[in-house]
């Protein structure tokens, strides 16, 4: 038995703990920055949005990206065992590329929100058709869950070994490129869930936690179809509730920047307010 696989196994827990620690720090910073949050559909200035979006993506995505990082480490160890050069900072560069892809996706979301603001369609204001629009976005996300494209992207996210073997690139730049490509597949898998977060209020910490939980469940749980089906049903119910009874949806951000907190008696079972 060679030493390389043993060293890889011994390095699994530290790698996972590092990713979780970075995610925890990002969650802490995001929560602090959200203290002065803008309204549900106001992401603030571009610089503020980019900074907080990168922190959000690290907080929400790193807990579910560790399988890819671990497989990358395993492949690097195998290359070193064959006498080939490894990339000492490869895992970090892979994560940088991954977050770069999500940063680009965030800029697209920012542009869409700003374009919506510039149109100033009164019929879509929150007091009129806003809840229907927000609910429709979430229902559309539920429908996307059932599409072949979602299934293909999710299979790439859940199969890091085959992904890295197919798209392997050597060297530091190769690690970044693989991270970007993996991020693109992840965006294809999760963009509708992120759109739902925009609809619920991009500055709503509780809904950030819920969406991150949905993403982690789909990527990490062994029961892929069950996890995807449960998320689909949850999105469908949530979208209908936002469209028809937004006042009963907990943690829903309002245009003024406030967060609606539905009375506990009006919440769905299991939707208790965090303490």
PDB file of N, CA and C in Angstrom, residues 207 234 237-238 241 248-251 262-273:
ATOM      1  N   UNK A 207     -33.421  33.245   4.960  1.00  0.00           N
ATOM      2  CA  UNK A 207     -33.664  32.586   3.683  1.00  0.00           C
ATOM      3  C   UNK A 207     -32.364  32.203   2.994  1.00  0.00           C
ATOM      4  N   UNK A 234     -40.988  22.097  -1.853  1.00  0.00           N
ATOM      5  CA  UNK A 234     -40.837  23.242  -0.945  1.00  0.00           C
ATOM      6  C   UNK A 234     -40.874  24.557  -1.718  1.00  0.00           C
ATOM      7  N   UNK A 237     -44.573  25.271  -2.919  1.00  0.00           N
ATOM      8  CA  UNK A 237     -45.419  25.755  -1.828  1.00  0.00           C
ATOM      9  C   UNK A 237     -45.025  27.179  -1.442  1.00  0.00           C
ATOM     10  N   UNK A 238     -43.729  27.438  -1.355  1.00  0.00           N
ATOM     11  CA  UNK A 238     -43.249  28.764  -0.974  1.00  0.00           C
ATOM     12  C   UNK A 238     -43.636  29.809  -2.011  1.00  0.00           C
ATOM     13  N   UNK A 241     -47.258  30.673  -1.730  1.00  0.00           N
ATOM     14  CA  UNK A 241     -47.494  31.462  -0.522  1.00  0.00           C
ATOM     15  C   UNK A 241     -47.054  32.906  -0.712  1.00  0.00           C
ATOM     16  N   UNK A 248     -47.935  36.125   5.346  1.00  0.00           N
ATOM     17  CA  UNK A 248     -47.804  34.944   6.189  1.00  0.00           C
ATOM     18  C   UNK A 248     -46.490  34.206   5.953  1.00  0.00           C
ATOM     19  N   UNK A 249     -45.645  34.755   5.095  1.00  0.00           N
ATOM     20  CA  UNK A 249     -44.350  34.137   4.808  1.00  0.00           C
ATOM     21  C   UNK A 249     -43.305  34.748   5.730  1.00  0.00           C
ATOM     22  N   UNK A 250     -42.682  33.959   6.596  1.00  0.00           N
ATOM     23  CA  UNK A 250     -41.695  34.507   7.524  1.00  0.00           C
ATOM     24  C   UNK A 250     -40.426  34.963   6.818  1.00  0.00           C
ATOM     25  N   UNK A 251     -39.783  35.964   7.397  1.00  0.00           N
ATOM     26  CA  UNK A 251     -38.459  36.447   6.976  1.00  0.00           C
ATOM     27  C   UNK A 251     -38.462  37.077   5.586  1.00  0.00           C
ATOM     28  N   UNK A 262     -43.778  36.462  10.309  1.00  0.00           N
ATOM     29  CA  UNK A 262     -45.124  35.951  10.510  1.00  0.00           C
ATOM     30  C   UNK A 262     -45.271  35.406  11.918  1.00  0.00           C
ATOM     31  N   UNK A 263     -46.423  35.601  12.546  1.00  0.00           N
ATOM     32  CA  UNK A 263     -46.635  35.004  13.866  1.00  0.00           C
ATOM     33  C   UNK A 263     -46.413  33.505  13.816  1.00  0.00           C
ATOM     34  N   UNK A 264     -45.890  32.954  14.913  1.00  0.00           N
ATOM     35  CA  UNK A 264     -45.600  31.521  14.954  1.00  0.00           C
ATOM     36  C   UNK A 264     -46.834  30.702  14.630  1.00  0.00           C
ATOM     37  N   UNK A 265     -47.999  31.155  15.055  1.00  0.00           N
ATOM     38  CA  UNK A 265     -49.232  30.405  14.826  1.00  0.00           C
ATOM     39  C   UNK A 265     -49.596  30.338  13.359  1.00  0.00           C
ATOM     40  N   UNK A 266     -49.017  31.272  12.527  1.00  0.00           N
ATOM     41  CA  UNK A 266     -49.357  31.303  11.109  1.00  0.00           C
ATOM     42  C   UNK A 266     -48.320  30.600  10.251  1.00  0.00           C
ATOM     43  N   UNK A 267     -47.229  30.156  10.850  1.00  0.00           N
ATOM     44  CA  UNK A 267     -46.189  29.530  10.061  1.00  0.00           C
ATOM     45  C   UNK A 267     -46.527  28.080   9.758  1.00  0.00           C
ATOM     46  N   UNK A 268     -45.910  27.609   8.707  1.00  0.00           N
ATOM     47  CA  UNK A 268     -46.051  26.191   8.377  1.00  0.00           C
ATOM     48  C   UNK A 268     -45.302  25.375   9.432  1.00  0.00           C
ATOM     49  N   UNK A 269     -45.692  24.143   9.649  1.00  0.00           N
ATOM     50  CA  UNK A 269     -45.005  23.292  10.620  1.00  0.00           C
ATOM     51  C   UNK A 269     -43.505  23.243  10.327  1.00  0.00           C
ATOM     52  N   UNK A 270     -42.709  23.406  11.379  1.00  0.00           N
ATOM     53  CA  UNK A 270     -41.260  23.333  11.248  1.00  0.00           C
ATOM     54  C   UNK A 270     -40.612  24.639  10.859  1.00  0.00           C
ATOM     55  N   UNK A 271     -41.410  25.692  10.610  1.00  0.00           N
ATOM     56  CA  UNK A 271     -40.863  26.984  10.193  1.00  0.00           C
ATOM     57  C   UNK A 271     -40.806  27.927  11.379  1.00  0.00           C
ATOM     58  N   UNK A 272     -40.150  27.531  12.445  1.00  0.00           N
ATOM     59  CA  UNK A 272     -40.051  28.377  13.613  1.00  0.00           C
ATOM     60  C   UNK A 272     -38.988  29.433  13.407  1.00  0.00           C
ATOM     61  N   UNK A 273     -39.192  30.589  14.057  1.00  0.00           N
ATOM     62  CA  UNK A 273     -38.231  31.666  13.936  1.00  0.00           C
ATOM     63  C   UNK A 273     -36.964  31.281  14.675  1.00  0.00           C
TER      64      UNK A 273
END
